[in-house]
Short mmCIF file of C-alpha atoms in Angstrom, two decimals:
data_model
loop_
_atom_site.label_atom_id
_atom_site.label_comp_id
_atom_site.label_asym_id
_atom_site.label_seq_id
_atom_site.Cartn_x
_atom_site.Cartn_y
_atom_site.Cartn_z
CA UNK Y 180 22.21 -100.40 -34.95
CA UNK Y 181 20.47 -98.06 -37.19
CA UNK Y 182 18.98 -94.54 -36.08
CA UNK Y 183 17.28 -92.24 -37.92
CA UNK Y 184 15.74 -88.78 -37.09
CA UNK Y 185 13.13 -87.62 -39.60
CA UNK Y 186 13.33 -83.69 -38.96
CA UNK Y 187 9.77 -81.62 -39.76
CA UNK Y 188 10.86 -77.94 -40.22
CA UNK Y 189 7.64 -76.25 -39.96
CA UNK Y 190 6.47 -78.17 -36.51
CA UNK Y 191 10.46 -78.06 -35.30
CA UNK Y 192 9.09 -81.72 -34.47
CA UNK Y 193 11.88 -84.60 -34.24
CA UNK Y 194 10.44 -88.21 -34.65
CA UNK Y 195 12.87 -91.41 -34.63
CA UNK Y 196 13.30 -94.63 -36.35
CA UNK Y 197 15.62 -97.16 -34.30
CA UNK Y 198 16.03 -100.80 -35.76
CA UNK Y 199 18.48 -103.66 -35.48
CA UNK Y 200 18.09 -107.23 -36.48
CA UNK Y 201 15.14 -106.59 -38.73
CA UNK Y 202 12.70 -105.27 -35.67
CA UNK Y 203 12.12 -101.53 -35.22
CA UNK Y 204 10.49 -99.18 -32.68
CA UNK Y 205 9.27 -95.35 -34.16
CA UNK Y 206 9.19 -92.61 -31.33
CA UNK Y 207 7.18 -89.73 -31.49
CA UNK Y 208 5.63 -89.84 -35.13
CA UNK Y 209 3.83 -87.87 -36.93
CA UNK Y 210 0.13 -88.53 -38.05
CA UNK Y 211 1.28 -89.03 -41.87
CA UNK Y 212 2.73 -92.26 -40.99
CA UNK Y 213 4.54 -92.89 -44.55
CA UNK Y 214 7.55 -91.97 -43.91
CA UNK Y 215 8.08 -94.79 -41.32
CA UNK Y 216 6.56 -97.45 -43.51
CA UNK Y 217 8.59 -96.80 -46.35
CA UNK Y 218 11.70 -96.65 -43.46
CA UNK Y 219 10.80 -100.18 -42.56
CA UNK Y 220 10.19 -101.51 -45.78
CA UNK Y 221 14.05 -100.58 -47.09
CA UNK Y 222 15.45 -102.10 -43.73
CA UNK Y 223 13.13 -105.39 -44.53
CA UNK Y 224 11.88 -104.75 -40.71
CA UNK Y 225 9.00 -104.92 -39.09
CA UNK Y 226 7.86 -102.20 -36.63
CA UNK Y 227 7.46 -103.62 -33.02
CA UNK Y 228 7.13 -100.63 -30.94
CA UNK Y 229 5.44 -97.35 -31.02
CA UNK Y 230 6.85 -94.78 -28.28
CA UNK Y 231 5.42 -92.04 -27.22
CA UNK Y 232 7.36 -89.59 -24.76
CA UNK Y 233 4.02 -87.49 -23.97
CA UNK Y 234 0.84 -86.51 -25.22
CA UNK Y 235 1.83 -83.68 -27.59
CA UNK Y 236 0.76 -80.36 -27.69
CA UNK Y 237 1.76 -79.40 -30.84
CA UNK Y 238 0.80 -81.61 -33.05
CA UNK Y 239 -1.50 -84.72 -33.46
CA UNK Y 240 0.78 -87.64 -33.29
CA UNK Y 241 0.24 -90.76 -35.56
CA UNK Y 242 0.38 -93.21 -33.16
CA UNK Y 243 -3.19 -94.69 -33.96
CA UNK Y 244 -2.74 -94.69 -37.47
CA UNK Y 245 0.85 -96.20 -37.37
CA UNK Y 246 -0.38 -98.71 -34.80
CA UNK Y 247 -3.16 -99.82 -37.02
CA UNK Y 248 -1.04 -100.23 -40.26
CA UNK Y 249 1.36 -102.34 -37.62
CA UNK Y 250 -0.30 -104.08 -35.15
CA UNK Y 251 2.64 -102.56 -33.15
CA UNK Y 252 1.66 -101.79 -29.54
CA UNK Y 253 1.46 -97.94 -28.27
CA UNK Y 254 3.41 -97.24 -25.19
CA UNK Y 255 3.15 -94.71 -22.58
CA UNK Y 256 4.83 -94.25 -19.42
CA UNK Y 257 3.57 -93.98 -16.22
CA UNK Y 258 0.43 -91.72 -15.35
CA UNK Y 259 -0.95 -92.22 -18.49
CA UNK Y 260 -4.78 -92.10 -19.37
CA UNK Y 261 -6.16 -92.49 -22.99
CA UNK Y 262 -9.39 -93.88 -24.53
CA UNK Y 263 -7.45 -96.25 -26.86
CA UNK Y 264 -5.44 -99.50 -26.08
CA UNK Y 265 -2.25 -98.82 -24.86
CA UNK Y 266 0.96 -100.16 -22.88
CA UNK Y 267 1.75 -98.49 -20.12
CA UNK Y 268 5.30 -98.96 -19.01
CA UNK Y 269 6.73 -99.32 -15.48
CA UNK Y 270 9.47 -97.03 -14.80
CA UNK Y 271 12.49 -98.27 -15.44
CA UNK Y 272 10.76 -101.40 -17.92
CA UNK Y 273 13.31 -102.38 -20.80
CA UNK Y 274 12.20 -103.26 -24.41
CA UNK Y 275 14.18 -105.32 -26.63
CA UNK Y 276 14.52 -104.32 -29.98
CA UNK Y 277 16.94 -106.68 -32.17
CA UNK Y 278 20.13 -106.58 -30.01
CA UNK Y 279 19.12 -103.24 -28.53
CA UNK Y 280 17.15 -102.49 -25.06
CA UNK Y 281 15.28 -99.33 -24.62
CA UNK Y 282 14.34 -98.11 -21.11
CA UNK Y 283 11.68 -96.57 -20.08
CA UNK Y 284 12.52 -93.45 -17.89
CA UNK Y 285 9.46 -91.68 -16.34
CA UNK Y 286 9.97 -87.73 -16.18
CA UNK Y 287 7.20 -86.13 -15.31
CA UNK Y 288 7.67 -82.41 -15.33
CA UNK Y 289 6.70 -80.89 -18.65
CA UNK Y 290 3.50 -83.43 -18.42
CA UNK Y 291 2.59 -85.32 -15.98
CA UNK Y 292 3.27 -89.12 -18.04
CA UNK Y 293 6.52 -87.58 -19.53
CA UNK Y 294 8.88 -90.12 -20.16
CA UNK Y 295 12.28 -90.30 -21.73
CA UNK Y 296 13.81 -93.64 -23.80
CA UNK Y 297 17.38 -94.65 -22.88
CA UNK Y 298 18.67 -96.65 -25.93
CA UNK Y 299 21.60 -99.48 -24.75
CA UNK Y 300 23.49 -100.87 -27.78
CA UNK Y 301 24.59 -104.51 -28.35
CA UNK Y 302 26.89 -104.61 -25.82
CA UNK Y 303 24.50 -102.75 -22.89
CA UNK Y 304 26.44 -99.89 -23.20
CA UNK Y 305 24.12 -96.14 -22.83
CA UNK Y 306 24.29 -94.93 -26.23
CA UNK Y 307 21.39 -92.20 -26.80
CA UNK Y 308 18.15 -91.18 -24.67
CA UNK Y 309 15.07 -89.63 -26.72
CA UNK Y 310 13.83 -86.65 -24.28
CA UNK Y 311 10.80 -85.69 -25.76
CA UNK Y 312 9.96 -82.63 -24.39
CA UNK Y 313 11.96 -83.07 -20.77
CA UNK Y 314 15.47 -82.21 -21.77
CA UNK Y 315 16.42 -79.89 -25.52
CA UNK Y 316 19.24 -78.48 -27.12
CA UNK Y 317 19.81 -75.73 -24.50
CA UNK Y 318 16.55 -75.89 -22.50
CA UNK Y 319 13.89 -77.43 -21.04
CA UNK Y 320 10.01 -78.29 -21.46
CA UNK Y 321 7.74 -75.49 -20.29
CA UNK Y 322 5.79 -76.53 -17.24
CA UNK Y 323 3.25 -74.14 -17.84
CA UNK Y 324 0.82 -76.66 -19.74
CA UNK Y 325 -1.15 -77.65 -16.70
CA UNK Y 326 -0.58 -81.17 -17.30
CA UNK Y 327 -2.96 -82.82 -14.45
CA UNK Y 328 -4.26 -80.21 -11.68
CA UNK Y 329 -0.81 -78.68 -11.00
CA UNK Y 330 0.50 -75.52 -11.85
CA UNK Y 331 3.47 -74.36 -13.24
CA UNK Y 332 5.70 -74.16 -9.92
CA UNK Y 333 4.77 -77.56 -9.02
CA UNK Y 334 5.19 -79.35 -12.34
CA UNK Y 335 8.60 -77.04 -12.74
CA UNK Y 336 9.36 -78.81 -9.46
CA UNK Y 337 8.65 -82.03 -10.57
CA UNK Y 338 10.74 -81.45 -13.73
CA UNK Y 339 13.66 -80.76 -11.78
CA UNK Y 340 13.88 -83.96 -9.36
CA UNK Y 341 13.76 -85.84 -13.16
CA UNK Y 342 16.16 -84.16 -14.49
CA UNK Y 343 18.49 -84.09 -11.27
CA UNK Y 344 17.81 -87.95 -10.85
CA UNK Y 345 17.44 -89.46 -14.12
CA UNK Y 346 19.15 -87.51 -16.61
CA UNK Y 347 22.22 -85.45 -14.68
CA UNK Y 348 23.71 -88.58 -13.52
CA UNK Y 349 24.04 -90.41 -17.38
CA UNK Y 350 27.47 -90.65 -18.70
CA UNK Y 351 28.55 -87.26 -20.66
CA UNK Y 352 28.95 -88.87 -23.54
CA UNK Y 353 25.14 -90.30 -24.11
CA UNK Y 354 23.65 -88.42 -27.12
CA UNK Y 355 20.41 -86.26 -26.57
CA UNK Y 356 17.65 -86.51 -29.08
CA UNK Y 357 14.90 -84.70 -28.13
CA UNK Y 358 11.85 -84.21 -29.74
CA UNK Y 359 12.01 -80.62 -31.10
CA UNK Y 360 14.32 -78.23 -32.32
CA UNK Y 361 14.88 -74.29 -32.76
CA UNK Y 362 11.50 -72.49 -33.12
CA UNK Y 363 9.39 -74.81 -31.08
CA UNK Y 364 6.77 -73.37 -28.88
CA UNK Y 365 7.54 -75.95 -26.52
CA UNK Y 366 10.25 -74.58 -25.01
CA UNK Y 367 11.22 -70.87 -24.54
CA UNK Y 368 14.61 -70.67 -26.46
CA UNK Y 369 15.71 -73.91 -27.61
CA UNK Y 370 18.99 -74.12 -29.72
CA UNK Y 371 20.21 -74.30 -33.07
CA UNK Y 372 21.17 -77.83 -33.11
CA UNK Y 373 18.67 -80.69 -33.41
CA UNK Y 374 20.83 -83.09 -31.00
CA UNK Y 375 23.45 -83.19 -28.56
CA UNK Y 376 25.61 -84.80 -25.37
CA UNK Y 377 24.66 -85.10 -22.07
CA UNK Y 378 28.09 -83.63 -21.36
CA UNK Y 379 27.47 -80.30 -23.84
CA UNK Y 380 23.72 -80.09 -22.28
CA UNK Y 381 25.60 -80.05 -18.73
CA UNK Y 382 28.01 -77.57 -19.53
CA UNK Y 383 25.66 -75.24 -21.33
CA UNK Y 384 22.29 -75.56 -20.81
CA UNK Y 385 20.93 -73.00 -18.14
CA UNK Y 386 18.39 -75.31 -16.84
CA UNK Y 387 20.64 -78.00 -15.95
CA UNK Y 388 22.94 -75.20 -14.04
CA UNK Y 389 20.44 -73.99 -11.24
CA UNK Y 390 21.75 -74.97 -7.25
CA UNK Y 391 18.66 -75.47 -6.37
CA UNK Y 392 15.24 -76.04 -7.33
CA UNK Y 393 13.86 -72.87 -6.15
CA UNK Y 394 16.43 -71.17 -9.10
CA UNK Y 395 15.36 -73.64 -11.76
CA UNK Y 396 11.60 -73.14 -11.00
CA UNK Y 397 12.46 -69.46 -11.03
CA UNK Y 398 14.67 -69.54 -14.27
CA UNK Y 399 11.86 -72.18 -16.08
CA UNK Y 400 8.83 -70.45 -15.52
CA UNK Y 401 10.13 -66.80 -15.99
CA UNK Y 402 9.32 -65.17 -19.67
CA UNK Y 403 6.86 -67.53 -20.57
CA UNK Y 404 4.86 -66.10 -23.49
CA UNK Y 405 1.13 -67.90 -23.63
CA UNK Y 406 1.31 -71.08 -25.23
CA UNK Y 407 -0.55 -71.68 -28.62
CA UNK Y 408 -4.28 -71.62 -28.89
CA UNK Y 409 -4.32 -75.30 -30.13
CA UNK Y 410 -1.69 -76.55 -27.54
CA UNK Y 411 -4.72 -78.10 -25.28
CA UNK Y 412 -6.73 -78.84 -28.34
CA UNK Y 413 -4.25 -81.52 -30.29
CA UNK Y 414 -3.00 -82.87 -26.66
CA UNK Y 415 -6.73 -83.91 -26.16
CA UNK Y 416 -6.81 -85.04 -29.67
CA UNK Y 417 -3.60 -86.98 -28.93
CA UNK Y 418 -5.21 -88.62 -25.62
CA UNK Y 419 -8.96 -89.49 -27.14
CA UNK Y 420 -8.28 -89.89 -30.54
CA UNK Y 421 -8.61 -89.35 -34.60
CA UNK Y 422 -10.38 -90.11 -37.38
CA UNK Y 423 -7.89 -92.16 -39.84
CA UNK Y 424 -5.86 -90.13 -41.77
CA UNK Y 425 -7.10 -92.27 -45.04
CA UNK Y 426 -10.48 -91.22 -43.87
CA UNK Y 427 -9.57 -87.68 -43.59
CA UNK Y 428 -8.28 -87.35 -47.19
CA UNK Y 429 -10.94 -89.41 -48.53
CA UNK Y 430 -13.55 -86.44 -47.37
CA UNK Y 431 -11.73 -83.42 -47.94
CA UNK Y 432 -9.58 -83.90 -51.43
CA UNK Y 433 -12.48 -82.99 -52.88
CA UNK Y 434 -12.41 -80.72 -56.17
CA UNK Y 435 -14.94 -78.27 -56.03
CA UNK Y 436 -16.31 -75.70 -58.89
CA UNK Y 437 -16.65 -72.00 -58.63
CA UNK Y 438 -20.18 -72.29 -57.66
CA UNK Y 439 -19.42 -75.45 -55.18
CA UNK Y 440 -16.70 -73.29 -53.63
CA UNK Y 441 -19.31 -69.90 -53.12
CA UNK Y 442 -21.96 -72.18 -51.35
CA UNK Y 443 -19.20 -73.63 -49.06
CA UNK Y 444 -18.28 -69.98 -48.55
CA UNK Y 445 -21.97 -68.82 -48.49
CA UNK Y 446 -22.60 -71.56 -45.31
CA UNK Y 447 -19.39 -70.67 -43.30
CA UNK Y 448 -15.97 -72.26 -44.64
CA UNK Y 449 -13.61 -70.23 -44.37
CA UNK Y 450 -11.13 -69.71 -47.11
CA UNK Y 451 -7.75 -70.70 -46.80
CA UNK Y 452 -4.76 -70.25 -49.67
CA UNK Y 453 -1.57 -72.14 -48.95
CA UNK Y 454 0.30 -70.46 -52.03
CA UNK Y 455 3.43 -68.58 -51.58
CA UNK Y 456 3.14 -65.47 -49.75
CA UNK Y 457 4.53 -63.32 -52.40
CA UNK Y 458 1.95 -64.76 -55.00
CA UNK Y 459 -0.80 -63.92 -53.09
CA UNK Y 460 -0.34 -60.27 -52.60
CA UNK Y 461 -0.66 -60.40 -56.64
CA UNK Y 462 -4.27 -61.42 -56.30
CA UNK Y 463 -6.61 -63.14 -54.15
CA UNK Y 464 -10.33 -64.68 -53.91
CA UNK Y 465 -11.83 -61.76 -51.52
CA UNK Y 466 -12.03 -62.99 -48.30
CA UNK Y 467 -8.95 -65.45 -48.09
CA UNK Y 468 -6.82 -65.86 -45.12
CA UNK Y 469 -2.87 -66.74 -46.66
CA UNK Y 470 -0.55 -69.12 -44.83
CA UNK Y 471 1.84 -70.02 -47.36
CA UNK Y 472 3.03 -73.75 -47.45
CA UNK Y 473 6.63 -72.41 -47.44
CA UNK Y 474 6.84 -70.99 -44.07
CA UNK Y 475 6.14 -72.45 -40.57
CA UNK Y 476 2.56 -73.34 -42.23
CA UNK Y 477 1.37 -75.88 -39.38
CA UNK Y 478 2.29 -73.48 -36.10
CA UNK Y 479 0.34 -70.68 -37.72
CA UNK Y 480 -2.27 -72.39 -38.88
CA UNK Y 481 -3.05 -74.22 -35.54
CA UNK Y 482 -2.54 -70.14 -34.33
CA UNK Y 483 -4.95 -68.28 -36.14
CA UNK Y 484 -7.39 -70.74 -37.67
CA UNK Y 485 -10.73 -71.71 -35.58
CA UNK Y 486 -10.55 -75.50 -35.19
CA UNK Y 487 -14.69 -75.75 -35.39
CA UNK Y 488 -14.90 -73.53 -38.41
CA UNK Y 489 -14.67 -75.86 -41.74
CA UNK Y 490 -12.38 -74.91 -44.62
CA UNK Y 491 -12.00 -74.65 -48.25
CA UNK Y 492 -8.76 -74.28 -50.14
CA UNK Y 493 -7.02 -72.96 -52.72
CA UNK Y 494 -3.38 -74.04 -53.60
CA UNK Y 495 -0.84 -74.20 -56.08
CA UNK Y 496 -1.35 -76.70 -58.34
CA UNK Y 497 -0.47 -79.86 -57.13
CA UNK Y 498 -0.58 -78.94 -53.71
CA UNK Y 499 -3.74 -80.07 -52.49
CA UNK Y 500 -3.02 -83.31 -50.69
CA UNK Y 501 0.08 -82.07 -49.17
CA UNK Y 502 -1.91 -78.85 -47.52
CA UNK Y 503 -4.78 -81.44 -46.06
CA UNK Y 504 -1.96 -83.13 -44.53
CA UNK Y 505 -0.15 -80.43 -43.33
CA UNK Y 506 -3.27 -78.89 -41.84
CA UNK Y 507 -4.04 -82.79 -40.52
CA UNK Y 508 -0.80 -82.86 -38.64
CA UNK Y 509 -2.31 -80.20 -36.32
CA UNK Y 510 -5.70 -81.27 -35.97
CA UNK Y 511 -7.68 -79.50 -38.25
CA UNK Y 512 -9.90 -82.11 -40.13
CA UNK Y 513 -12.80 -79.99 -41.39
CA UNK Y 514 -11.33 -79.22 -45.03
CA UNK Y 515 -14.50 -79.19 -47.39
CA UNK Y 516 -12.69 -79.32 -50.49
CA UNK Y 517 -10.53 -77.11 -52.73
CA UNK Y 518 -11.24 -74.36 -55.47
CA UNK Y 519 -10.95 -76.60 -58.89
CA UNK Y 520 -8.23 -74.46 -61.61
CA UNK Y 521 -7.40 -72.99 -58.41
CA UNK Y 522 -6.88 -68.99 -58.43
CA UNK Y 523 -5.98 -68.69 -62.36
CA UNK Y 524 -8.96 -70.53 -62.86
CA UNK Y 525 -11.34 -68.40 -60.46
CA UNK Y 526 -9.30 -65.18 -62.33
CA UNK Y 527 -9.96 -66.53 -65.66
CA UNK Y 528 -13.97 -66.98 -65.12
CA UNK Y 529 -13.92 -62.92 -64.15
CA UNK Y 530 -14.76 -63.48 -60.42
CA UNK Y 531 -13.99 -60.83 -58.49
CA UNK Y 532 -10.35 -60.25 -56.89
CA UNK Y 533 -8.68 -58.57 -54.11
CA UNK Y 534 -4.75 -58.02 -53.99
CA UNK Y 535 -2.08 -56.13 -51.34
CA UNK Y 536 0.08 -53.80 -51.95
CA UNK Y 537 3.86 -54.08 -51.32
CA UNK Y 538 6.15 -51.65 -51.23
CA UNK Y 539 9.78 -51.82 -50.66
CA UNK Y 540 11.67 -49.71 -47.56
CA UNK Y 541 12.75 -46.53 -49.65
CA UNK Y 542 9.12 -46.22 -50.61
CA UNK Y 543 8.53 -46.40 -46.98
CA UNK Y 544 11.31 -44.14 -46.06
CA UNK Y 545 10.25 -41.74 -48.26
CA UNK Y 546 6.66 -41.30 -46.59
CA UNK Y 547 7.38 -41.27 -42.95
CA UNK Y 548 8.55 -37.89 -43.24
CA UNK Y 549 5.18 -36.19 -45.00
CA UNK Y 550 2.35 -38.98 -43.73
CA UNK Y 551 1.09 -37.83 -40.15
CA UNK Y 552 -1.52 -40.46 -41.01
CA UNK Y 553 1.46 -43.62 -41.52
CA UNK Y 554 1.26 -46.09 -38.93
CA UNK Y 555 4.02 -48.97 -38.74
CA UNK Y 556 2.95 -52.19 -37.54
CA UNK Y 557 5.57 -54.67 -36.47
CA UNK Y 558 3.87 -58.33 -36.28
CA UNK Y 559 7.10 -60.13 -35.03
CA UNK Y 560 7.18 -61.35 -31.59
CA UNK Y 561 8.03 -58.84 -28.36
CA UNK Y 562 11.56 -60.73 -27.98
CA UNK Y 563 12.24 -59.73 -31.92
CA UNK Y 564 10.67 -56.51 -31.65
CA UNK Y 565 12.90 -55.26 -28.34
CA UNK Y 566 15.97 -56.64 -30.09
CA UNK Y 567 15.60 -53.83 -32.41
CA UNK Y 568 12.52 -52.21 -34.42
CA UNK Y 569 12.03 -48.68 -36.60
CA UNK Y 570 11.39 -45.85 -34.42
CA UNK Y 571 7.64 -45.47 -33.68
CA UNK Y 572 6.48 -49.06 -34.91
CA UNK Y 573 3.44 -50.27 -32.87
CA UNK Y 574 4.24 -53.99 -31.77
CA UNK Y 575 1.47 -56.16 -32.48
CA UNK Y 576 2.52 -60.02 -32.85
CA UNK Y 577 0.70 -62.28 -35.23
CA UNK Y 578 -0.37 -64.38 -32.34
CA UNK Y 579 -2.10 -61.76 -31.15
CA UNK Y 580 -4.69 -61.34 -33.98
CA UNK Y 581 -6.35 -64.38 -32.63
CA UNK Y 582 -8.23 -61.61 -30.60
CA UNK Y 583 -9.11 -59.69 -34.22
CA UNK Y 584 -11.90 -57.36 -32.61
CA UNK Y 585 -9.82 -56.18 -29.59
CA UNK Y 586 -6.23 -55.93 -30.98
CA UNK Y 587 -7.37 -54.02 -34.32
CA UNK Y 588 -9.63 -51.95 -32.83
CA UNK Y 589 -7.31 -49.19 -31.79
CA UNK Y 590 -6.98 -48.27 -35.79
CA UNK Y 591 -8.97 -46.26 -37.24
CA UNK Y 592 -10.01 -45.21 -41.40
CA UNK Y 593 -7.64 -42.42 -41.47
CA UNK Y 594 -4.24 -44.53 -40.65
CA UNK Y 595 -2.43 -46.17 -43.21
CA UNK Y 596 -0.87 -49.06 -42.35
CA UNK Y 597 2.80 -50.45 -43.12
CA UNK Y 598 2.59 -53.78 -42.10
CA UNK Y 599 6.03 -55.88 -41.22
CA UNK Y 600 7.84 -58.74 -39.93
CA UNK Y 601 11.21 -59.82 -40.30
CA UNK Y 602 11.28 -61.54 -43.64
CA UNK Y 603 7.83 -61.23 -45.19
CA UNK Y 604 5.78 -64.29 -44.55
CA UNK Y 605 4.57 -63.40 -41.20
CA UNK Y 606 3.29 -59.70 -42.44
CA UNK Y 607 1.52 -61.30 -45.52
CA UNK Y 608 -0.97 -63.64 -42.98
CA UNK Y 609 -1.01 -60.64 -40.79
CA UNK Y 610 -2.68 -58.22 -43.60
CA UNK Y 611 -4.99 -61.10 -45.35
CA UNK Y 612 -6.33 -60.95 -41.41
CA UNK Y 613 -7.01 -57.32 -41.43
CA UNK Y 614 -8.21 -57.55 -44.37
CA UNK Y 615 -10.86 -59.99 -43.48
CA UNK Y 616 -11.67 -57.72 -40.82
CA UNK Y 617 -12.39 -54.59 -42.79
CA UNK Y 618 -8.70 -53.11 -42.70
CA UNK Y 619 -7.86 -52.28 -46.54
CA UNK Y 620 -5.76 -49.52 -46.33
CA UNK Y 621 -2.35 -51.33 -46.01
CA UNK Y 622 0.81 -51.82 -47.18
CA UNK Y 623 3.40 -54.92 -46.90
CA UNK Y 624 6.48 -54.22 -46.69
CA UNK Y 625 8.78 -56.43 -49.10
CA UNK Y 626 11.72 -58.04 -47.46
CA UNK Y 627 10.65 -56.96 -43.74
CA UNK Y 628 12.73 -55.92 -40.93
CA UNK Y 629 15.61 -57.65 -42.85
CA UNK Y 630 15.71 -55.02 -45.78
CA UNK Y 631 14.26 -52.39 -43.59
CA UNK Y 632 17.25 -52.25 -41.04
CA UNK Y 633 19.71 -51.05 -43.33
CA UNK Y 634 17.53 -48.67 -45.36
CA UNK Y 635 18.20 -44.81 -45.58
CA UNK Y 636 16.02 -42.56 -43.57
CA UNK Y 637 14.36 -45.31 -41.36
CA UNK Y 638 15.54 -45.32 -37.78
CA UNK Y 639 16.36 -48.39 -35.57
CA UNK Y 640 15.98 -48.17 -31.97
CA UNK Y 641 15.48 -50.56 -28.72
CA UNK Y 642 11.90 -48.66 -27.36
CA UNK Y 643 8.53 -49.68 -26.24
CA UNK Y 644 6.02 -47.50 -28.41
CA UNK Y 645 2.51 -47.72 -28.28
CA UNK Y 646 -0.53 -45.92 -30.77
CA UNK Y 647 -1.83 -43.15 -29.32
#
């Protein structure tokens, strides 16, 4: 019996290779469906199965792709609708896979067609169950997707009569692999571990503590922050369908010249640059939004970027194929091309350039005293901000600059701006944004809430403030 989870940091997304005897099933995979090949081609097996647990929210799963490279069947549980060829199992169906069965457990809940896998080894014996999105490290799937025509109560309801029936009552020592990990949006606080035990999840996990199902709908749907903006667009993606990822990078590696890259501009791509956060406060092509490659690219890219707006790119060298698939992964399929000699080359032609400014904290220390004009803008989320934040810092998440007009309208010419988050990436997207709406007098703040915490003369306190 071989298992293998294949771990994406930036999505917090957990896909899974099982095989034995030289056939293999892949559960949950991603939509650059290379990994899995390459898995099945040093195990000499061939890929029977492809399982999906749900339609997927965030991100656009590779089913169709993997399926066509295969010949593999896609299955779904029960309750499942999609405009492609599919296998929809019965609960409670068993799939042979060498000398291994997988069952088919349907748990709706978090979606209506939820459904976990319960893996029996060679001797029938419950080994693992993949959870998808019904059961994590230390929670639960939100219910507040609106999976069918219920609400959040009702599918919060539902959630608990699966867990209660189908996965309370395994043996404590079946392992959990579920399909995300800490820093999914999928979940309100998952944990820090990427698997577990059915006994550990019992003896931990709040959700699987409630009496009754009034307290678990209660404890589920409390503190919900609003999902993603393209949550609902990559689940429909995942339930009608894709364009080939071949076919994607076949349109948009494209190397475009200065003049190629203006028109684009010039007709409405916007400009995206994946390099390093750091490197782009240095200099810029005016206009540019930055989500740096080494950060949780994909989440804040589906976030902020407007899925019917086409893009252009600029990278670090190299970089250009993994960025189109990294923006692929999450449904965005409109890259025009990218900026040929990339920014040196743009620099080295004299085009014009825009940079940020970063300071450090004792710069920043040093002006809050004299600057009646110095605003302090936290872009970490509300749960980071109330766990501590410098005194007076306006609380204004990067999710939130989705709504550009109506969030940044409350700052005027005169204020000068110290942006922050709690490392550095975050604040760097935040002020490319403002600066794309007008906002250039700004500072980043080097290091973030990190450095800032333990700096002399800037005060840390647990307060809601607000700009007057």
């Amino acid at each position: 019996m071989f298992i293998k989870q294949l771990y994406t940091g930036c999505l917090s997304e957990a896909a899974y290779f099982i095989e034995s005897e030289g056939v293999a099933a892949v559960i949950d995979p991603l939509r650059d469906i290379e990994p899995y090949l390459e898995l099945a081609r040093e195990r000499n097996a061939t890929i029977k199965y492809i399982f999906e647990t749900h339609f997927h929210a965030d991100f656009v799963s590779g089913h169709l792709d993997l399926a066509a490279a295969t010949k593999a069947p896609i299955v779904y549980g029960p309750e499942t609708s999609t405009a492609f060829p599919v296998h929809i199992a019965k609960d409670g169906e068993d799939f042979q896979i060498g000398k291994l069965t997988l069952r088919a457990l349907h748990t709706p809940g978090h979606t209506l067609e939820s459904t976990c896998y319960l893996l029996f080894d060679e001797n029938k014996r419950q080994h693992a169950i993949f959870t998808g999105d019904t059961l994590f490290v230390g929670d639960v799937g939100r219910p507040d997707l609106f999976s069918g025509n219920l609400g959040k109560e009702e599918l919060a309801g539902l959630l608990f009569d699966s867990l209660q029936e189908k996965i309370k009552t395994l043996p404590d020592n079946v392992i959990v692999y579920p399909a995300h990990g800490p820093g999914s949006a999928c979940g309100k606080n998952l944990g820090p571990n990427t698997f577990s035990t059915i006994g550990e999840e019992k003896s931990t996990n709040y959700a699987l503590q409630a009496e009754n199902k009034e307290e678990f709908i209660s404890q589920v749907t409390e503190g919900l922050s609003a999902p993603p903006q393209y949550f609902p667009i990559n689940a429909q993606i995942n339930k009608e369908g894709y364009d080939a990822m071949q076919t994607v990078m076949a349109r948009s590696l494209k190397p475009l010249s200065i003049a190629g890259f203006k028109e684009k501009v010039k007709e409405g791509a916007m400009i995206l640059d994946t390099r390093n956060a750091n490197t782009f406060t240095e200099g810029f092509v005016p206009g540019s939004m930055s989500i740096g490659l080494e950060g949780r690219f994909a989440e804040w890219a589906g976030s902020l970027l407007n899925f019917d707006r086409p893009l252009v790119l600029v990278t670090a060298e190299g970089q250009e194929e993994e960025t189109i698939v990294r923006l692929a992964r999450v449904g965005f399929d409109k890259v025009e091309g990218y900026l040929q000699g990339g920014f040196e080359g743009w620099k080295k032609a004299g085009e014009k350039i825009d940079m940020i400014i970063s300071v450090d904290p004792d710069e920043l220390a040093m002006d809050i005293p004299h600057d009646e004009n110095l605003v302090i803008v936290d872009v970490r989320k509300p749960a980071e901000y109330a766990d501590g934040h410098v005194k007076n810092a306006i609380n204004l998440s990067l999710g939130d600059l989705t709504d550009r007009a109506g969030v940044l309208s409350d700052f005027d010419d005169h204020h000068n701006l110290y942006v922050h988050c709690q490392g550095g990436y975050r604040s760097v997207i935040a002020c490319s944004v403002m600066k794309q709406e007008g906002i250039h007098n700004l500072r980043n703040i080097n290091g973030g809430f990190n450095k800032m915490k333990d700096q002399e003369g800037i005060e840390v306190v647990k307060e809601k403030n607000v700009l007057n």
